[in-house]
Amino acid sequence: AQSVAQPEDQVNVAEGNPLTVKCTYSVSGNPYLFWYVQYPNRGLQFLLKYITGDNLVKGSYGFEAEFNKSQTSFHLKKPSALVSDSALYFCAVRDLGRGGGADGLTFGKGTHLIIQP
Amino acid sequence: DTEVTQTPKHLVMGMTNKKSLKCEQHMGHRAMYWYKQKAKKPPELMFVYSYEKLSINESVPSRFSPECPNSSLLNLHLHALQPEDSALYLCASSQGTGGETQYFGPGTRLLVL
């Protein structure tokens, strides 16, 4: 089964500092990996994805993620954090061809990112 | 435009009620999804529709009944729910079935009394 793990429940970063939110994956075959952000009482907003190609993926709001096959990781990064980046971040992996059609996503437990002014 | 809309935003229902959640997208997406998210937990897949046909049912109890009347609309019919079914119900859609990005709606916050 496809799975992702987010080892940190919470990450605290000072505004203006770089941030990293960690994600590792366990998959059969090539991984389809995603990052989403969720603000309180809201749905999920797509940030970026890796399917194939360059290992460094650039996404929305200045976020990027680095796919590392040898370490089975897909960490989310941003060079300079903003207070408005404070939210709940989910790493997700595409489930693998179970339905004969579209596949769902399996999410990590989520990481609370807190940016301190 | 990557908007998925969901109504209602909030719903309170008793255990004997019948209600429906509605999800709509006008992006021409051919796959639509229902997820359930309990408080402080990640979303969990419930159902997947591909080209208006149910392709995945994640062993969801029959008190949840999905329906896809057309390619833009997805419903979730609720009947005889339990208090533990209280959660945020998220709808998503994607362009096709090949691992494209899923775009989520804002969700319906359901409280079962």
PDB file of C-alpha atoms in Angstrom:
ATOM      1  CA  ALA A   1       0.000   0.000   0.000  1.00  0.00           C
ATOM      2  CA  GLN A   2       1.105   3.530  -0.709  1.00  0.00           C
ATOM      3  CA  SER A   3       1.842   5.651   2.350  1.00  0.00           C
ATOM      4  CA  VAL A   4       3.486   8.861   3.459  1.00  0.00           C
ATOM      5  CA  ALA A   5       4.782   9.830   6.872  1.00  0.00           C
ATOM      6  CA  GLN A   6       5.143  13.266   8.387  1.00  0.00           C
ATOM      7  CA  PRO A   7       7.395  12.839  11.416  1.00  0.00           C
ATOM      8  CA  GLU A   8       6.702  16.234  12.996  1.00  0.00           C
ATOM      9  CA  ASP A   9       3.385  17.230  14.545  1.00  0.00           C
ATOM     10  CA  GLN A  10       4.487  20.849  14.698  1.00  0.00           C
ATOM     11  CA  VAL A  11       7.227  23.015  13.257  1.00  0.00           C
ATOM     12  CA  ASN A  12       8.032  26.460  14.658  1.00  0.00           C
ATOM     13  CA  VAL A  13       9.932  28.979  12.562  1.00  0.00           C
ATOM     14  CA  ALA A  14      10.673  32.669  13.018  1.00  0.00           C
ATOM     15  CA  GLU A  15       9.339  34.962  10.315  1.00  0.00           C
ATOM     16  CA  GLY A  16      11.904  35.531   7.602  1.00  0.00           C
ATOM     17  CA  ASN A  17      13.762  32.285   8.294  1.00  0.00           C
ATOM     18  CA  PRO A  18      13.736  29.317   5.922  1.00  0.00           C
ATOM     19  CA  LEU A  19      11.270  26.557   6.675  1.00  0.00           C
ATOM     20  CA  THR A  20      11.190  22.824   6.025  1.00  0.00           C
ATOM     21  CA  VAL A  21       8.273  20.453   6.554  1.00  0.00           C
ATOM     22  CA  LYS A  22       9.303  16.825   6.257  1.00  0.00           C
ATOM     23  CA  CYS A  23       7.640  13.985   4.400  1.00  0.00           C
ATOM     24  CA  THR A  24       8.843  10.481   3.609  1.00  0.00           C
ATOM     25  CA  TYR A  25       7.082   7.995   1.380  1.00  0.00           C
ATOM     26  CA  SER A  26       6.684   4.272   0.878  1.00  0.00           C
ATOM     27  CA  VAL A  27       5.322   3.226  -2.499  1.00  0.00           C
ATOM     28  CA  SER A  28       5.274   0.496  -5.093  1.00  0.00           C
ATOM     29  CA  GLY A  29       6.529   1.843  -8.376  1.00  0.00           C
ATOM     30  CA  ASN A  30       6.950   5.507  -9.193  1.00  0.00           C
ATOM     31  CA  PRO A  31       5.457   7.865  -6.639  1.00  0.00           C
ATOM     32  CA  TYR A  32       2.960  10.627  -7.366  1.00  0.00           C
ATOM     33  CA  LEU A  33       3.461  13.019  -4.445  1.00  0.00           C
ATOM     34  CA  PHE A  34       1.538  16.122  -3.436  1.00  0.00           C
ATOM     35  CA  TRP A  35       1.575  18.878  -0.840  1.00  0.00           C
ATOM     36  CA  TYR A  36      -1.601  20.573   0.330  1.00  0.00           C
ATOM     37  CA  VAL A  37      -2.218  23.317   2.906  1.00  0.00           C
ATOM     38  CA  GLN A  38      -5.297  23.672   5.084  1.00  0.00           C
ATOM     39  CA  TYR A  39      -6.288  26.820   6.938  1.00  0.00           C
ATOM     40  CA  PRO A  40      -8.680  26.531   9.922  1.00  0.00           C
ATOM     41  CA  ASN A  41     -12.171  25.355   8.967  1.00  0.00           C
ATOM     42  CA  ARG A  42     -11.266  25.352   5.270  1.00  0.00           C
ATOM     43  CA  GLY A  43     -10.729  22.851   2.512  1.00  0.00           C
ATOM     44  CA  LEU A  44      -7.340  21.856   1.173  1.00  0.00           C
ATOM     45  CA  GLN A  45      -5.370  24.078  -1.174  1.00  0.00           C
ATOM     46  CA  PHE A  46      -2.969  22.480  -3.632  1.00  0.00           C
ATOM     47  CA  LEU A  47       0.649  23.668  -3.352  1.00  0.00           C
ATOM     48  CA  LEU A  48       2.685  21.434  -5.648  1.00  0.00           C
ATOM     49  CA  LYS A  49       3.230  17.929  -6.928  1.00  0.00           C
ATOM     50  CA  TYR A  50       5.933  15.592  -8.172  1.00  0.00           C
ATOM     51  CA  ILE A  51       5.185  13.043 -10.868  1.00  0.00           C
ATOM     52  CA  THR A  52       8.346  12.875 -12.909  1.00  0.00           C
ATOM     53  CA  GLY A  53      11.127  15.136 -14.083  1.00  0.00           C
ATOM     54  CA  ASP A  54      13.176  17.608 -12.071  1.00  0.00           C
ATOM     55  CA  ASN A  55      13.664  16.692  -8.458  1.00  0.00           C
ATOM     56  CA  LEU A  56      13.084  20.284  -7.361  1.00  0.00           C
ATOM     57  CA  VAL A  57       9.443  21.203  -7.795  1.00  0.00           C
ATOM     58  CA  LYS A  58       8.262  24.782  -7.520  1.00  0.00           C
ATOM     59  CA  GLY A  59       4.733  25.531  -6.385  1.00  0.00           C
ATOM     60  CA  SER A  60       2.351  28.190  -5.171  1.00  0.00           C
ATOM     61  CA  TYR A  61       3.101  31.007  -2.685  1.00  0.00           C
ATOM     62  CA  GLY A  62       6.873  30.570  -2.977  1.00  0.00           C
ATOM     63  CA  PHE A  63       6.916  26.961  -1.788  1.00  0.00           C
ATOM     64  CA  GLU A  64       9.085  24.280  -3.318  1.00  0.00           C
ATOM     65  CA  ALA A  65       9.775  20.642  -2.601  1.00  0.00           C
ATOM     66  CA  GLU A  66      12.701  18.368  -3.236  1.00  0.00           C
ATOM     67  CA  PHE A  67      12.118  14.791  -4.342  1.00  0.00           C
ATOM     68  CA  ASN A  68      14.900  12.504  -3.081  1.00  0.00           C
ATOM     69  CA  LYS A  69      14.615   8.946  -4.313  1.00  0.00           C
ATOM     70  CA  SER A  70      17.494   7.536  -2.286  1.00  0.00           C
ATOM     71  CA  GLN A  71      16.070   8.924   0.952  1.00  0.00           C
ATOM     72  CA  THR A  72      12.433   8.395  -0.112  1.00  0.00           C
ATOM     73  CA  SER A  73      11.681  11.932   0.948  1.00  0.00           C
ATOM     74  CA  PHE A  74       9.666  14.834  -0.413  1.00  0.00           C
ATOM     75  CA  HIS A  75      10.296  17.733   1.981  1.00  0.00           C
ATOM     76  CA  LEU A  76       8.452  21.033   1.570  1.00  0.00           C
ATOM     77  CA  LYS A  77      10.578  24.173   1.753  1.00  0.00           C
ATOM     78  CA  LYS A  78      10.359  27.938   1.580  1.00  0.00           C
ATOM     79  CA  PRO A  79      13.340  30.308   1.700  1.00  0.00           C
ATOM     80  CA  SER A  80      11.668  32.980   3.846  1.00  0.00           C
ATOM     81  CA  ALA A  81       8.648  32.225   6.035  1.00  0.00           C
ATOM     82  CA  LEU A  82       5.687  34.561   6.441  1.00  0.00           C
ATOM     83  CA  VAL A  83       3.302  34.692   9.396  1.00  0.00           C
ATOM     84  CA  SER A  84       0.515  33.972   6.905  1.00  0.00           C
ATOM     85  CA  ASP A  85       2.143  30.608   6.119  1.00  0.00           C
ATOM     86  CA  SER A  86       0.959  29.361   9.521  1.00  0.00           C
ATOM     87  CA  ALA A  87      -1.400  26.485   8.736  1.00  0.00           C
ATOM     88  CA  LEU A  88      -1.724  22.695   8.618  1.00  0.00           C
ATOM     89  CA  TYR A  89       0.312  21.039   5.862  1.00  0.00           C
ATOM     90  CA  PHE A  90      -0.409  17.620   4.396  1.00  0.00           C
ATOM     91  CA  CYS A  91       1.814  15.447   2.279  1.00  0.00           C
ATOM     92  CA  ALA A  92      -0.105  12.968   0.108  1.00  0.00           C
ATOM     93  CA  VAL A  93       0.551  10.115  -2.289  1.00  0.00           C
ATOM     94  CA  ARG A  94      -1.625   8.825  -5.092  1.00  0.00           C
ATOM     95  CA  ASP A  95      -3.151   5.445  -4.396  1.00  0.00           C
ATOM     96  CA  LEU A  96      -2.204   2.877  -6.993  1.00  0.00           C
ATOM     97  CA  GLY A  97      -4.678   1.849  -9.678  1.00  0.00           C
ATOM     98  CA  ARG A  98      -7.251   0.114  -7.537  1.00  0.00           C
ATOM     99  CA  GLY A  99     -10.417   1.301  -9.160  1.00  0.00           C
ATOM    100  CA  GLY A 100      -9.742   0.960 -12.835  1.00  0.00           C
ATOM    101  CA  GLY A 101     -10.212   4.705 -13.035  1.00  0.00           C
ATOM    102  CA  ALA A 102      -9.182   7.612 -10.895  1.00  0.00           C
ATOM    103  CA  ASP A 103      -7.304   6.966  -7.679  1.00  0.00           C
ATOM    104  CA  GLY A 104      -7.695   8.648  -4.357  1.00  0.00           C
ATOM    105  CA  LEU A 105      -4.972  10.181  -2.238  1.00  0.00           C
ATOM    106  CA  THR A 106      -3.530   8.858   0.997  1.00  0.00           C
ATOM    107  CA  PHE A 107      -2.489  11.660   3.321  1.00  0.00           C
ATOM    108  CA  GLY A 108       0.104  11.947   6.031  1.00  0.00           C
ATOM    109  CA  LYS A 109      -1.092  12.925   9.501  1.00  0.00           C
ATOM    110  CA  GLY A 110      -0.317  16.579   8.877  1.00  0.00           C
ATOM    111  CA  THR A 111       2.180  19.056  10.300  1.00  0.00           C
ATOM    112  CA  HIS A 112       1.186  22.289  12.005  1.00  0.00           C
ATOM    113  CA  LEU A 113       3.462  25.055  10.814  1.00  0.00           C
ATOM    114  CA  ILE A 114       3.674  28.024  13.155  1.00  0.00           C
ATOM    115  CA  ILE A 115       5.500  31.131  12.002  1.00  0.00           C
ATOM    116  CA  GLN A 116       6.376  33.457  14.844  1.00  0.00           C
ATOM    117  CA  PRO A 117       6.591  37.230  14.210  1.00  0.00           C
TER     118      PRO A 117
ATOM    119  CA  ASP B   1     -10.474  28.608 -12.463  1.00  0.00           C
ATOM    120  CA  THR B   2     -10.030  25.685 -10.091  1.00  0.00           C
ATOM    121  CA  GLU B   3     -13.144  26.131  -8.006  1.00  0.00           C
ATOM    122  CA  VAL B   4     -15.106  23.333  -6.435  1.00  0.00           C
ATOM    123  CA  THR B   5     -18.196  24.454  -4.553  1.00  0.00           C
ATOM    124  CA  GLN B   6     -19.948  22.609  -1.754  1.00  0.00           C
ATOM    125  CA  THR B   7     -23.290  23.210  -0.085  1.00  0.00           C
ATOM    126  CA  PRO B   8     -24.266  23.572   2.617  1.00  0.00           C
ATOM    127  CA  LYS B   9     -21.264  24.916   4.533  1.00  0.00           C
ATOM    128  CA  HIS B  10     -22.678  23.636   7.805  1.00  0.00           C
ATOM    129  CA  LEU B  11     -25.271  20.972   8.570  1.00  0.00           C
ATOM    130  CA  VAL B  12     -26.768  19.772  11.826  1.00  0.00           C
ATOM    131  CA  MET B  13     -28.922  16.674  11.670  1.00  0.00           C
ATOM    132  CA  GLY B  14     -30.514  14.153  13.958  1.00  0.00           C
ATOM    133  CA  MET B  15     -29.880  10.457  13.714  1.00  0.00           C
ATOM    134  CA  THR B  16     -33.226   9.837  12.015  1.00  0.00           C
ATOM    135  CA  ASN B  17     -32.918  12.595   9.415  1.00  0.00           C
ATOM    136  CA  LYS B  18     -32.185  12.309   5.726  1.00  0.00           C
ATOM    137  CA  LYS B  19     -30.029  15.007   4.212  1.00  0.00           C
ATOM    138  CA  SER B  20     -27.805  15.498   1.187  1.00  0.00           C
ATOM    139  CA  LEU B  21     -24.486  17.188   0.554  1.00  0.00           C
ATOM    140  CA  LYS B  22     -23.859  18.734  -2.830  1.00  0.00           C
ATOM    141  CA  CYS B  23     -20.637  19.307  -4.735  1.00  0.00           C
ATOM    142  CA  GLU B  24     -20.256  21.069  -8.070  1.00  0.00           C
ATOM    143  CA  GLN B  25     -17.416  21.819 -10.469  1.00  0.00           C
ATOM    144  CA  HIS B  26     -17.433  23.442 -13.887  1.00  0.00           C
ATOM    145  CA  MET B  27     -13.866  22.716 -14.905  1.00  0.00           C
ATOM    146  CA  GLY B  28     -14.745  19.774 -17.144  1.00  0.00           C
ATOM    147  CA  HIS B  29     -13.142  17.380 -14.684  1.00  0.00           C
ATOM    148  CA  ARG B  30     -14.058  13.732 -15.162  1.00  0.00           C
ATOM    149  CA  ALA B  31     -13.167  12.374 -11.738  1.00  0.00           C
ATOM    150  CA  MET B  32     -14.807  13.398  -8.460  1.00  0.00           C
ATOM    151  CA  TYR B  33     -14.148  12.320  -4.909  1.00  0.00           C
ATOM    152  CA  TRP B  34     -15.611  12.362  -1.410  1.00  0.00           C
ATOM    153  CA  TYR B  35     -13.297  12.484   1.599  1.00  0.00           C
ATOM    154  CA  LYS B  36     -14.114  12.545   5.307  1.00  0.00           C
ATOM    155  CA  GLN B  37     -11.947  14.483   7.739  1.00  0.00           C
ATOM    156  CA  LYS B  38     -12.332  14.077  11.473  1.00  0.00           C
ATOM    157  CA  ALA B  39     -11.004  16.752  13.790  1.00  0.00           C
ATOM    158  CA  LYS B  40      -7.203  16.878  13.947  1.00  0.00           C
ATOM    159  CA  LYS B  41      -6.919  14.025  11.428  1.00  0.00           C
ATOM    160  CA  PRO B  42      -6.036  13.822   7.732  1.00  0.00           C
ATOM    161  CA  PRO B  43      -8.721  13.405   5.085  1.00  0.00           C
ATOM    162  CA  GLU B  44      -9.724   9.814   4.348  1.00  0.00           C
ATOM    163  CA  LEU B  45     -11.052   8.693   0.988  1.00  0.00           C
ATOM    164  CA  MET B  46     -14.670   7.530   0.881  1.00  0.00           C
ATOM    165  CA  PHE B  47     -15.725   7.318  -2.786  1.00  0.00           C
ATOM    166  CA  VAL B  48     -14.332   7.928  -6.252  1.00  0.00           C
ATOM    167  CA  TYR B  49     -16.332   8.540  -9.412  1.00  0.00           C
ATOM    168  CA  SER B  50     -14.647   8.248 -12.797  1.00  0.00           C
ATOM    169  CA  TYR B  51     -16.628   9.387 -15.825  1.00  0.00           C
ATOM    170  CA  GLU B  52     -19.789   9.404 -13.714  1.00  0.00           C
ATOM    171  CA  LYS B  53     -19.358   5.811 -12.603  1.00  0.00           C
ATOM    172  CA  LEU B  54     -18.540   4.740  -9.059  1.00  0.00           C
ATOM    173  CA  SER B  55     -15.063   3.231  -9.229  1.00  0.00           C
ATOM    174  CA  ILE B  56     -13.982   3.104  -5.584  1.00  0.00           C
ATOM    175  CA  ASN B  57     -16.004   2.611  -2.400  1.00  0.00           C
ATOM    176  CA  GLU B  58     -13.711   2.437   0.600  1.00  0.00           C
ATOM    177  CA  SER B  59     -16.017   0.095   2.525  1.00  0.00           C
ATOM    178  CA  VAL B  60     -18.159   3.044   3.567  1.00  0.00           C
ATOM    179  CA  PRO B  61     -21.328   2.181   5.568  1.00  0.00           C
ATOM    180  CA  SER B  62     -24.514   2.151   3.523  1.00  0.00           C
ATOM    181  CA  ARG B  63     -25.907   5.086   5.489  1.00  0.00           C
ATOM    182  CA  PHE B  64     -23.705   7.133   3.123  1.00  0.00           C
ATOM    183  CA  SER B  65     -24.953   6.926  -0.452  1.00  0.00           C
ATOM    184  CA  PRO B  66     -23.111   8.764  -3.241  1.00  0.00           C
ATOM    185  CA  GLU B  67     -24.655   9.851  -6.494  1.00  0.00           C
ATOM    186  CA  CYS B  68     -23.199  11.436  -9.621  1.00  0.00           C
ATOM    187  CA  PRO B  69     -26.128  12.777 -11.695  1.00  0.00           C
ATOM    188  CA  ASN B  70     -23.834  14.317 -14.312  1.00  0.00           C
ATOM    189  CA  SER B  71     -20.204  15.137 -14.885  1.00  0.00           C
ATOM    190  CA  SER B  72     -20.378  18.416 -12.937  1.00  0.00           C
ATOM    191  CA  LEU B  73     -22.322  17.322  -9.900  1.00  0.00           C
ATOM    192  CA  LEU B  74     -21.683  14.947  -7.014  1.00  0.00           C
ATOM    193  CA  ASN B  75     -24.061  14.303  -4.142  1.00  0.00           C
ATOM    194  CA  LEU B  76     -23.696  12.468  -0.878  1.00  0.00           C
ATOM    195  CA  HIS B  77     -26.975  11.292   0.597  1.00  0.00           C
ATOM    196  CA  LEU B  78     -27.042  10.799   4.351  1.00  0.00           C
ATOM    197  CA  HIS B  79     -29.496   8.660   6.294  1.00  0.00           C
ATOM    198  CA  ALA B  80     -29.564   7.362   9.852  1.00  0.00           C
ATOM    199  CA  LEU B  81     -26.147   8.728  10.688  1.00  0.00           C
ATOM    200  CA  GLN B  82     -24.407   8.260  14.001  1.00  0.00           C
ATOM    201  CA  PRO B  83     -22.771  10.960  16.151  1.00  0.00           C
ATOM    202  CA  GLU B  84     -19.361   9.542  15.206  1.00  0.00           C
ATOM    203  CA  ASP B  85     -20.101  10.525  11.601  1.00  0.00           C
ATOM    204  CA  SER B  86     -19.708  14.163  12.597  1.00  0.00           C
ATOM    205  CA  ALA B  87     -16.823  15.485  10.487  1.00  0.00           C
ATOM    206  CA  LEU B  88     -15.794  17.783   7.664  1.00  0.00           C
ATOM    207  CA  TYR B  89     -16.842  16.254   4.341  1.00  0.00           C
ATOM    208  CA  LEU B  90     -14.624  17.310   1.474  1.00  0.00           C
ATOM    209  CA  CYS B  91     -15.327  17.000  -2.209  1.00  0.00           C
ATOM    210  CA  ALA B  92     -12.573  17.090  -4.815  1.00  0.00           C
ATOM    211  CA  SER B  93     -12.271  16.803  -8.562  1.00  0.00           C
ATOM    212  CA  SER B  94      -9.501  16.107 -11.046  1.00  0.00           C
ATOM    213  CA  GLN B  95      -9.250  16.461 -14.785  1.00  0.00           C
ATOM    214  CA  GLY B  96      -8.795  12.810 -15.534  1.00  0.00           C
ATOM    215  CA  THR B  97      -7.786   9.579 -13.967  1.00  0.00           C
ATOM    216  CA  GLY B  98      -4.037   9.589 -14.431  1.00  0.00           C
ATOM    217  CA  GLY B  99      -2.796  11.142 -11.223  1.00  0.00           C
ATOM    218  CA  GLU B 100      -3.747  14.711 -12.030  1.00  0.00           C
ATOM    219  CA  THR B 101      -4.078  17.220  -9.245  1.00  0.00           C
ATOM    220  CA  GLN B 102      -7.189  16.962  -7.111  1.00  0.00           C
ATOM    221  CA  TYR B 103      -8.819  20.299  -6.321  1.00  0.00           C
ATOM    222  CA  PHE B 104     -10.813  20.458  -3.128  1.00  0.00           C
ATOM    223  CA  GLY B 105     -13.917  22.331  -2.149  1.00  0.00           C
ATOM    224  CA  PRO B 106     -14.237  24.153   1.182  1.00  0.00           C
ATOM    225  CA  GLY B 107     -16.122  21.250   2.750  1.00  0.00           C
ATOM    226  CA  THR B 108     -19.364  20.742   4.630  1.00  0.00           C
ATOM    227  CA  ARG B 109     -19.054  20.661   8.407  1.00  0.00           C
ATOM    228  CA  LEU B 110     -21.547  18.023   9.593  1.00  0.00           C
ATOM    229  CA  LEU B 111     -22.745  17.606  13.162  1.00  0.00           C
ATOM    230  CA  VAL B 112     -24.920  14.597  13.983  1.00  0.00           C
ATOM    231  CA  LEU B 113     -26.875  14.877  17.215  1.00  0.00           C
TER     232      LEU B 113
END
